[in-house]
């Protein structure tokens, strides 16, 4: 069996017309003698009746602080509805299909609600369906704990479902269908004519994803990378083109035919709704053990920190704005002098090949200075340089860095 996992995102399933397009992609795969395994997200975006955020609003109307297993159970319904509708659509085209929930599909996760990790997949049922010549249509974004509690995998979770099934079924490839025709050098909502990267290494995709390019979840790219499963990202309206992701493949379409993982700058990513936390006037922050405690309590509360700046008597770092309440609560017992400011964004220049290349930071800082955009913090790794800026400067910063690194001509 030559299996191809085909995942359809929420924005590609909003209308009947788009759903028909998506089903056409499955039909083509079957027509080529390949075996499709479909993964679907909930249909549409907030406001659409069965979209994840609509369901979230619904439950928050009854309890604004709703969390835990009831929320997961409700959210999982969006993908289940989508799977059933999609499977019937395939049947109407003469393709026998069976819709499956995450737990029917044997996807076991840990118990972290709204952000569970897949532990294993018991794939017997999936194989049974495939052997009967039927197409499984799996509800993405969900699983079940060993105790039988329904969980969801967090934003972008359907991408993870697709990658996990690709690995478990030893698929020839995983195809991610979305509302843009591939991964671009910047978010097309900010740079509408940013070109599509035809070939990318897993590392580049993981890095872009972690820095905020939500087109493919970084966890999904990591899972595919471990087993070397090729991934394609393309528009639901096209059966070819888009972005091909693999191990540092060589490509004529990449810059000068170099291995793509050696590109100095791959693209610009951004992440909004950041909050800056500053802790000051605490004597010797580290000798007292306070520094370590700050990060420990935040970790225990599930708040991840970023852009960390430490000196002997101060600390500054960045968290998700949505986690400010939890962070305040967690830090309260430490009685610190705490200053939390909202309204920041992080822009990142991403390139798996920038390691050891001098001058990239200088260009980033100069470029933002020339635009009159103040930088509040920076950080860099072997594969990215990030700057904390005011959220209102995001679009201008992305556009300026895009021009600075000539990302229009790849
Ligand atoms: P889906 O519903 O298919 O999962 P997402 O909304 O999760 O779709 O991801 C697609 C969106 O990702 C695009 O509409 C685009 O605005 C955004 N995006 C951000 N950065 C990039 C990028 N570098 N290339 C392509 N799309 C990007
Ligand atoms: Mg997505």
PDB file of C-alpha atoms and ligand atoms in Angstrom, residues 7 156 159 214, ligand 2:
ATOM      1  CA  UNK A   7      -4.534  17.089   5.792  1.00  0.00           C
ATOM      2  CA  UNK A 156      -1.990  23.590  14.787  1.00  0.00           C
ATOM      3  CA  UNK A 159      -0.802  19.185  11.478  1.00  0.00           C
ATOM      4  CA  UNK A 214       1.752  29.266  11.759  1.00  0.00           C
TER       5      UNK A 214
HETATM    6 MG1  LIG B   2      -2.917  25.490  10.951  1.00  0.00          MG
END
